[in-house]
Amino acid sequence: QVQLQESGPGLVKPSETLSLTCTVSGGSISNNYWNWIRQPPGKGLEWIGYMYYSGSTNYNPSLKSRVTISVDTSKNQFSLKLNSVTAADTAVYYCARTPYGGSYMDVWGKGTTVTVSS
Amino acid sequence: QTVVTQEPSFSVSPGGTVTLTCGLSSGSVSTTYYPSWYQQTPGQAPRTLIYNTNTRSSGVPDRFSGSILGNKAALTITGAQADDESDYYCVLYMGRGFWVFGGGTKLTVL
C-alpha cells in the first residue's frame, strides 16, 4: 500500500524559499502524477501543482511564478520549492498521488505545517 | 478566474439524507470535469470519497454517492451518521493537468 510522507522545515522566513520533500513508500514513483496541495489555517484546500514522474509539470496559475516541483526517482521522492514566501504562504502542505490515467487524488500524505515568520 | 462553488455549511439529522453540491461560477458541471469529493476532519488529511463523478473509493461506505444534478456535481449521504460530521471538498479537473478545489462545505450532524 502506497504511503506518502512530507518533510521539511516548519518555519521559513519571509522572502526566503520554502522547500518540502514527499517520500513515496510501498510503491514506485513511476507511472503516476504527484501533487502538492496546501491549506492555510482555517481555510480550504488549494492545488499548487503536479509533476509526472518523467519530469513534466503543471502549476496553479496563481502560484506559477514562484513554484517548482521536481522529482528524484532514485530516492522515490518529489519536492516542492516555493520562493519569495510571505505570511500568506503559511499553511499545512500535503502531497498526494494522482494515478496514471486518473483525474483525482487517491493517496494523501498526513501533511506538514509550514509557518512563514521572522 | 474559475471559481468552484460549494455551500459553506449544511446540517443533517442523524439517519437523514443530505445532498451537497459543487458548481461553477460560470457554466455547468458535467462528467467531463471528472468531479471528485474528499472528506476532511479537523487535523486530518483529506480522504478520497468519490471520483469520476460517481465511483466510490476503496472502503467508502455505499451511503456516500456521487452524481450530476442539474448543472452541478452532487454528493449525497444517505443515513447520515455522527462521524460523517466533517468538511467536504469537491475538486473539478479543468483539463490540461489543472485542478480547482471548491471552498468546502462544513457538514454538521445533529
PDB file of C-alpha atoms in Angstrom:
ATOM      1  CA  GLN A   1       0.000   0.000   0.000  1.00  0.00           C
ATOM      2  CA  VAL A   2       1.455   3.306  -1.107  1.00  0.00           C
ATOM      3  CA  GLN A   3       2.146   5.830   1.643  1.00  0.00           C
ATOM      4  CA  LEU A   4       3.326   9.413   1.376  1.00  0.00           C
ATOM      5  CA  GLN A   5       5.286  11.396   3.949  1.00  0.00           C
ATOM      6  CA  GLU A   6       6.028  15.101   3.773  1.00  0.00           C
ATOM      7  CA  SER A   7       9.159  16.527   5.369  1.00  0.00           C
ATOM      8  CA  GLY A   8      10.911  19.856   5.611  1.00  0.00           C
ATOM      9  CA  PRO A   9      11.413  22.930   7.797  1.00  0.00           C
ATOM     10  CA  GLY A  10       8.406  24.022   9.816  1.00  0.00           C
ATOM     11  CA  LEU A  11       9.492  27.647   9.887  1.00  0.00           C
ATOM     12  CA  VAL A  12      10.589  29.792   6.955  1.00  0.00           C
ATOM     13  CA  LYS A  13      11.475  33.485   6.990  1.00  0.00           C
ATOM     14  CA  PRO A  14       9.629  35.948   4.751  1.00  0.00           C
ATOM     15  CA  SER A  15      11.166  36.389   1.285  1.00  0.00           C
ATOM     16  CA  GLU A  16      13.010  33.066   1.579  1.00  0.00           C
ATOM     17  CA  THR A  17      12.308  29.760  -0.172  1.00  0.00           C
ATOM     18  CA  LEU A  18      10.056  27.070   1.248  1.00  0.00           C
ATOM     19  CA  SER A  19      11.367  23.585   0.458  1.00  0.00           C
ATOM     20  CA  LEU A  20       9.491  20.367   1.133  1.00  0.00           C
ATOM     21  CA  THR A  21      10.005  16.741   0.151  1.00  0.00           C
ATOM     22  CA  CYS A  22       7.469  13.953  -0.202  1.00  0.00           C
ATOM     23  CA  THR A  23       8.770  10.404   0.182  1.00  0.00           C
ATOM     24  CA  VAL A  24       6.821   7.644  -1.535  1.00  0.00           C
ATOM     25  CA  SER A  25       6.912   4.254   0.183  1.00  0.00           C
ATOM     26  CA  GLY A  26       5.212   0.960  -0.601  1.00  0.00           C
ATOM     27  CA  GLY A  27       5.247   1.623  -4.320  1.00  0.00           C
ATOM     28  CA  SER A  28       7.109   3.215  -7.184  1.00  0.00           C
ATOM     29  CA  ILE A  29       7.070   6.867  -8.073  1.00  0.00           C
ATOM     30  CA  SER A  30       6.896   5.841 -11.722  1.00  0.00           C
ATOM     31  CA  ASN A  31       3.789   5.978 -13.871  1.00  0.00           C
ATOM     32  CA  ASN A  32       1.871   8.334 -11.607  1.00  0.00           C
ATOM     33  CA  TYR A  33       1.304  12.045 -11.140  1.00  0.00           C
ATOM     34  CA  TRP A  34       2.402  13.661  -7.915  1.00  0.00           C
ATOM     35  CA  ASN A  35       0.694  16.725  -6.469  1.00  0.00           C
ATOM     36  CA  TRP A  36       1.259  19.380  -3.848  1.00  0.00           C
ATOM     37  CA  ILE A  37      -1.788  20.868  -2.156  1.00  0.00           C
ATOM     38  CA  ARG A  38      -1.948  23.328   0.718  1.00  0.00           C
ATOM     39  CA  GLN A  39      -4.432  24.523   3.327  1.00  0.00           C
ATOM     40  CA  PRO A  40      -3.989  27.840   5.161  1.00  0.00           C
ATOM     41  CA  PRO A  41      -5.179  27.839   8.769  1.00  0.00           C
ATOM     42  CA  GLY A  42      -8.964  27.741   8.936  1.00  0.00           C
ATOM     43  CA  LYS A  43      -9.316  27.815   5.150  1.00  0.00           C
ATOM     44  CA  GLY A  44      -9.915  25.440   2.274  1.00  0.00           C
ATOM     45  CA  LEU A  45      -7.617  23.363   0.124  1.00  0.00           C
ATOM     46  CA  GLU A  46      -5.631  24.826  -2.770  1.00  0.00           C
ATOM     47  CA  TRP A  47      -3.984  22.809  -5.529  1.00  0.00           C
ATOM     48  CA  ILE A  48      -0.399  24.012  -6.043  1.00  0.00           C
ATOM     49  CA  GLY A  49       0.788  21.840  -8.901  1.00  0.00           C
ATOM     50  CA  TYR A  50       1.785  18.396 -10.052  1.00  0.00           C
ATOM     51  CA  MET A  51       4.618  16.534 -11.666  1.00  0.00           C
ATOM     52  CA  TYR A  52       4.643  13.409 -13.765  1.00  0.00           C
ATOM     53  CA  TYR A  53       7.451  11.046 -12.799  1.00  0.00           C
ATOM     54  CA  SER A  54       9.146  11.733 -16.121  1.00  0.00           C
ATOM     55  CA  GLY A  55       9.536  15.386 -15.157  1.00  0.00           C
ATOM     56  CA  SER A  56       6.678  17.201 -16.868  1.00  0.00           C
ATOM     57  CA  THR A  57       4.928  19.676 -14.609  1.00  0.00           C
ATOM     58  CA  ASN A  58       1.873  21.875 -14.359  1.00  0.00           C
ATOM     59  CA  TYR A  59       1.220  24.600 -11.813  1.00  0.00           C
ATOM     60  CA  ASN A  60      -1.650  26.653 -10.445  1.00  0.00           C
ATOM     61  CA  PRO A  61      -1.520  29.898 -12.440  1.00  0.00           C
ATOM     62  CA  SER A  62      -1.819  31.905  -9.228  1.00  0.00           C
ATOM     63  CA  LEU A  63       1.458  30.418  -7.940  1.00  0.00           C
ATOM     64  CA  LYS A  64       3.232  29.526 -11.157  1.00  0.00           C
ATOM     65  CA  SER A  65       5.828  32.286 -11.000  1.00  0.00           C
ATOM     66  CA  ARG A  66       7.063  31.103  -7.604  1.00  0.00           C
ATOM     67  CA  VAL A  67       6.713  27.298  -7.712  1.00  0.00           C
ATOM     68  CA  THR A  68       8.991  24.496  -8.798  1.00  0.00           C
ATOM     69  CA  ILE A  69       8.166  20.810  -8.393  1.00  0.00           C
ATOM     70  CA  SER A  70      10.882  18.265  -9.108  1.00  0.00           C
ATOM     71  CA  VAL A  71      11.358  14.509  -8.791  1.00  0.00           C
ATOM     72  CA  ASP A  72      14.192  12.239  -7.703  1.00  0.00           C
ATOM     73  CA  THR A  73      13.231   8.791  -8.960  1.00  0.00           C
ATOM     74  CA  SER A  74      16.338   7.203  -7.419  1.00  0.00           C
ATOM     75  CA  LYS A  75      15.076   8.183  -3.968  1.00  0.00           C
ATOM     76  CA  ASN A  76      11.355   7.759  -4.735  1.00  0.00           C
ATOM     77  CA  GLN A  77      10.838  11.374  -3.723  1.00  0.00           C
ATOM     78  CA  PHE A  78       9.421  14.537  -5.186  1.00  0.00           C
ATOM     79  CA  SER A  79       9.894  18.054  -3.940  1.00  0.00           C
ATOM     80  CA  LEU A  80       8.277  21.464  -3.758  1.00  0.00           C
ATOM     81  CA  LYS A  81      10.048  24.785  -3.793  1.00  0.00           C
ATOM     82  CA  LEU A  82       8.090  27.994  -3.276  1.00  0.00           C
ATOM     83  CA  ASN A  83      10.154  31.159  -3.374  1.00  0.00           C
ATOM     84  CA  SER A  84       9.633  34.674  -2.058  1.00  0.00           C
ATOM     85  CA  VAL A  85       7.272  33.461   0.634  1.00  0.00           C
ATOM     86  CA  THR A  86       5.054  35.709   2.732  1.00  0.00           C
ATOM     87  CA  ALA A  87       2.788  35.111   5.700  1.00  0.00           C
ATOM     88  CA  ALA A  88       0.045  34.177   3.216  1.00  0.00           C
ATOM     89  CA  ASP A  89       2.019  31.020   2.412  1.00  0.00           C
ATOM     90  CA  THR A  90       1.619  29.751   5.966  1.00  0.00           C
ATOM     91  CA  ALA A  91      -0.313  26.506   5.607  1.00  0.00           C
ATOM     92  CA  VAL A  92      -0.423  22.764   6.001  1.00  0.00           C
ATOM     93  CA  TYR A  93       1.194  21.327   2.887  1.00  0.00           C
ATOM     94  CA  TYR A  94       0.046  17.945   1.587  1.00  0.00           C
ATOM     95  CA  CYS A  95       1.469  15.722  -1.093  1.00  0.00           C
ATOM     96  CA  ALA A  96      -0.939  13.465  -2.966  1.00  0.00           C
ATOM     97  CA  ARG A  97      -0.921  10.970  -5.806  1.00  0.00           C
ATOM     98  CA  THR A  98      -2.975  11.075  -8.968  1.00  0.00           C
ATOM     99  CA  PRO A  99      -2.935   7.624 -10.552  1.00  0.00           C
ATOM    100  CA  TYR A 100      -1.920   7.379 -14.191  1.00  0.00           C
ATOM    101  CA  GLY A 101      -4.969   7.995 -16.350  1.00  0.00           C
ATOM    102  CA  GLY A 102      -6.875   9.353 -13.354  1.00  0.00           C
ATOM    103  CA  SER A 103      -8.161  12.829 -12.649  1.00  0.00           C
ATOM    104  CA  TYR A 104      -8.347  12.783  -8.875  1.00  0.00           C
ATOM    105  CA  MET A 105      -6.119  12.339  -5.830  1.00  0.00           C
ATOM    106  CA  ASP A 106      -6.251   8.858  -4.356  1.00  0.00           C
ATOM    107  CA  VAL A 107      -3.445   8.751  -1.783  1.00  0.00           C
ATOM    108  CA  TRP A 108      -2.577  11.610   0.560  1.00  0.00           C
ATOM    109  CA  GLY A 109       0.245  12.324   2.954  1.00  0.00           C
ATOM    110  CA  LYS A 110      -0.546  13.371   6.514  1.00  0.00           C
ATOM    111  CA  GLY A 111       0.559  16.933   5.823  1.00  0.00           C
ATOM    112  CA  THR A 112       3.233  19.159   7.275  1.00  0.00           C
ATOM    113  CA  THR A 113       2.753  22.611   8.767  1.00  0.00           C
ATOM    114  CA  VAL A 114       4.882  25.443   7.458  1.00  0.00           C
ATOM    115  CA  THR A 115       4.839  28.830   9.134  1.00  0.00           C
ATOM    116  CA  VAL A 116       6.286  31.898   7.469  1.00  0.00           C
ATOM    117  CA  SER A 117       7.545  34.267  10.103  1.00  0.00           C
ATOM    118  CA  SER A 118      10.654  36.214  11.008  1.00  0.00           C
TER     119      SER A 118
ATOM    120  CA  GLN B   1     -10.679  33.033 -12.835  1.00  0.00           C
ATOM    121  CA  THR B   2     -12.564  29.785 -12.394  1.00  0.00           C
ATOM    122  CA  VAL B   3     -14.394  29.509  -9.082  1.00  0.00           C
ATOM    123  CA  VAL B   4     -15.828  26.228  -7.836  1.00  0.00           C
ATOM    124  CA  THR B   5     -18.773  26.851  -5.540  1.00  0.00           C
ATOM    125  CA  GLN B   6     -19.985  24.814  -2.571  1.00  0.00           C
ATOM    126  CA  GLU B   7     -22.433  25.528   0.215  1.00  0.00           C
ATOM    127  CA  PRO B   8     -20.394  26.896   3.159  1.00  0.00           C
ATOM    128  CA  SER B   9     -22.350  24.835   5.645  1.00  0.00           C
ATOM    129  CA  PHE B  10     -25.120  22.280   5.884  1.00  0.00           C
ATOM    130  CA  SER B  11     -26.759  20.329   8.648  1.00  0.00           C
ATOM    131  CA  VAL B  12     -28.465  16.960   8.684  1.00  0.00           C
ATOM    132  CA  SER B  13     -30.172  14.897  11.345  1.00  0.00           C
ATOM    133  CA  PRO B  14     -28.757  11.500  12.230  1.00  0.00           C
ATOM    134  CA  GLY B  15     -30.224   8.962   9.843  1.00  0.00           C
ATOM    135  CA  GLY B  16     -31.210  11.663   7.403  1.00  0.00           C
ATOM    136  CA  THR B  17     -30.184  12.307   3.824  1.00  0.00           C
ATOM    137  CA  VAL B  18     -28.223  15.319   2.637  1.00  0.00           C
ATOM    138  CA  THR B  19     -27.020  16.402  -0.782  1.00  0.00           C
ATOM    139  CA  LEU B  20     -24.047  18.707  -1.094  1.00  0.00           C
ATOM    140  CA  THR B  21     -23.425  20.401  -4.415  1.00  0.00           C
ATOM    141  CA  CYS B  22     -20.462  21.624  -6.432  1.00  0.00           C
ATOM    142  CA  GLY B  23     -20.933  24.234  -9.135  1.00  0.00           C
ATOM    143  CA  LEU B  24     -19.054  26.650 -11.331  1.00  0.00           C
ATOM    144  CA  SER B  25     -19.132  30.432 -11.111  1.00  0.00           C
ATOM    145  CA  SER B  26     -19.886  30.378 -14.808  1.00  0.00           C
ATOM    146  CA  GLY B  27     -21.080  27.365 -16.696  1.00  0.00           C
ATOM    147  CA  SER B  28     -22.291  23.906 -15.803  1.00  0.00           C
ATOM    148  CA  VAL B  29     -20.503  20.989 -14.207  1.00  0.00           C
ATOM    149  CA  SER B  30     -20.604  17.820 -16.276  1.00  0.00           C
ATOM    150  CA  THR B  31     -18.856  14.473 -16.177  1.00  0.00           C
ATOM    151  CA  THR B  32     -16.118  15.956 -18.353  1.00  0.00           C
ATOM    152  CA  TYR B  33     -14.879  17.768 -15.256  1.00  0.00           C
ATOM    153  CA  TYR B  34     -14.415  14.375 -13.540  1.00  0.00           C
ATOM    154  CA  PRO B  35     -15.717  15.684 -10.203  1.00  0.00           C
ATOM    155  CA  SER B  36     -14.216  14.127  -7.102  1.00  0.00           C
ATOM    156  CA  TRP B  37     -15.125  14.501  -3.440  1.00  0.00           C
ATOM    157  CA  TYR B  38     -12.975  14.466  -0.316  1.00  0.00           C
ATOM    158  CA  GLN B  39     -13.828  14.281   3.375  1.00  0.00           C
ATOM    159  CA  GLN B  40     -11.684  16.036   5.952  1.00  0.00           C
ATOM    160  CA  THR B  41     -11.982  16.008   9.722  1.00  0.00           C
ATOM    161  CA  PRO B  42     -10.106  18.587  11.828  1.00  0.00           C
ATOM    162  CA  GLY B  43      -6.377  17.974  11.971  1.00  0.00           C
ATOM    163  CA  GLN B  44      -6.506  15.160   9.450  1.00  0.00           C
ATOM    164  CA  ALA B  45      -5.556  14.799   5.832  1.00  0.00           C
ATOM    165  CA  PRO B  46      -8.365  14.631   3.278  1.00  0.00           C
ATOM    166  CA  ARG B  47      -9.831  11.226   2.478  1.00  0.00           C
ATOM    167  CA  THR B  48     -10.948  10.406  -1.044  1.00  0.00           C
ATOM    168  CA  LEU B  49     -14.649   9.508  -1.193  1.00  0.00           C
ATOM    169  CA  ILE B  50     -15.796   9.726  -4.798  1.00  0.00           C
ATOM    170  CA  TYR B  51     -14.031  10.145  -8.139  1.00  0.00           C
ATOM    171  CA  ASN B  52     -15.067  10.319 -11.775  1.00  0.00           C
ATOM    172  CA  THR B  53     -18.447  11.721 -10.680  1.00  0.00           C
ATOM    173  CA  ASN B  54     -19.809   8.581  -9.042  1.00  0.00           C
ATOM    174  CA  THR B  55     -17.116   5.959  -8.348  1.00  0.00           C
ATOM    175  CA  ARG B  56     -16.615   5.251  -4.679  1.00  0.00           C
ATOM    176  CA  SER B  57     -13.046   4.975  -3.483  1.00  0.00           C
ATOM    177  CA  SER B  58     -11.990   1.714  -1.867  1.00  0.00           C
ATOM    178  CA  GLY B  59     -13.515   1.232   1.588  1.00  0.00           C
ATOM    179  CA  VAL B  60     -16.036   4.072   1.307  1.00  0.00           C
ATOM    180  CA  PRO B  61     -19.484   3.051   2.558  1.00  0.00           C
ATOM    181  CA  ASP B  62     -22.270   2.926  -0.009  1.00  0.00           C
ATOM    182  CA  ARG B  63     -24.230   5.562   1.885  1.00  0.00           C
ATOM    183  CA  PHE B  64     -21.965   8.023   0.008  1.00  0.00           C
ATOM    184  CA  SER B  65     -22.882   8.513  -3.637  1.00  0.00           C
ATOM    185  CA  GLY B  66     -21.970  10.978  -6.348  1.00  0.00           C
ATOM    186  CA  SER B  67     -23.938  12.274  -9.303  1.00  0.00           C
ATOM    187  CA  ILE B  68     -24.651  15.205 -11.565  1.00  0.00           C
ATOM    188  CA  LEU B  69     -27.801  17.079 -10.532  1.00  0.00           C
ATOM    189  CA  GLY B  70     -28.818  19.724 -12.996  1.00  0.00           C
ATOM    190  CA  ASN B  71     -25.753  21.834 -13.644  1.00  0.00           C
ATOM    191  CA  LYS B  72     -23.816  20.756 -10.583  1.00  0.00           C
ATOM    192  CA  ALA B  73     -21.960  17.774  -9.205  1.00  0.00           C
ATOM    193  CA  ALA B  74     -23.536  16.360  -6.081  1.00  0.00           C
ATOM    194  CA  LEU B  75     -22.517  14.261  -3.099  1.00  0.00           C
ATOM    195  CA  THR B  76     -25.380  12.532  -1.335  1.00  0.00           C
ATOM    196  CA  ILE B  77     -25.079  10.978   2.100  1.00  0.00           C
ATOM    197  CA  THR B  78     -27.933   8.604   2.895  1.00  0.00           C
ATOM    198  CA  GLY B  79     -28.456   7.621   6.522  1.00  0.00           C
ATOM    199  CA  ALA B  80     -26.054  10.187   7.952  1.00  0.00           C
ATOM    200  CA  GLN B  81     -24.036   9.130  10.960  1.00  0.00           C
ATOM    201  CA  ALA B  82     -22.361  11.185  13.658  1.00  0.00           C
ATOM    202  CA  ASP B  83     -18.905  10.517  12.279  1.00  0.00           C
ATOM    203  CA  ASP B  84     -19.945  11.965   8.907  1.00  0.00           C
ATOM    204  CA  GLU B  85     -19.606  15.374  10.559  1.00  0.00           C
ATOM    205  CA  SER B  86     -16.690  16.769   8.536  1.00  0.00           C
ATOM    206  CA  ASP B  87     -15.659  19.228   5.882  1.00  0.00           C
ATOM    207  CA  TYR B  88     -16.355  18.061   2.339  1.00  0.00           C
ATOM    208  CA  TYR B  89     -14.449  19.347  -0.661  1.00  0.00           C
ATOM    209  CA  CYS B  90     -15.164  18.853  -4.317  1.00  0.00           C
ATOM    210  CA  VAL B  91     -12.484  19.113  -6.969  1.00  0.00           C
ATOM    211  CA  LEU B  92     -13.018  19.696 -10.660  1.00  0.00           C
ATOM    212  CA  TYR B  93     -10.498  18.785 -13.314  1.00  0.00           C
ATOM    213  CA  MET B  94     -10.190  21.692 -15.704  1.00  0.00           C
ATOM    214  CA  GLY B  95      -8.151  19.795 -18.254  1.00  0.00           C
ATOM    215  CA  ARG B  96      -4.500  20.027 -19.246  1.00  0.00           C
ATOM    216  CA  GLY B  97      -3.463  18.937 -15.783  1.00  0.00           C
ATOM    217  CA  PHE B  98      -5.177  21.650 -13.792  1.00  0.00           C
ATOM    218  CA  TRP B  99      -7.455  21.103 -10.802  1.00  0.00           C
ATOM    219  CA  VAL B 100      -9.578  23.548  -8.812  1.00  0.00           C
ATOM    220  CA  PHE B 101     -10.880  22.877  -5.321  1.00  0.00           C
ATOM    221  CA  GLY B 102     -14.204  24.169  -4.077  1.00  0.00           C
ATOM    222  CA  GLY B 103     -14.276  26.159  -0.880  1.00  0.00           C
ATOM    223  CA  GLY B 104     -15.635  23.233   1.099  1.00  0.00           C
ATOM    224  CA  THR B 105     -18.864  22.503   2.963  1.00  0.00           C
ATOM    225  CA  LYS B 106     -18.896  22.094   6.723  1.00  0.00           C
ATOM    226  CA  LEU B 107     -21.436  19.366   7.492  1.00  0.00           C
ATOM    227  CA  THR B 108     -22.981  19.196  10.930  1.00  0.00           C
ATOM    228  CA  VAL B 109     -24.872  16.109  12.066  1.00  0.00           C
ATOM    229  CA  LEU B 110     -27.347  16.994  14.798  1.00  0.00           C
TER     230      LEU B 110
END
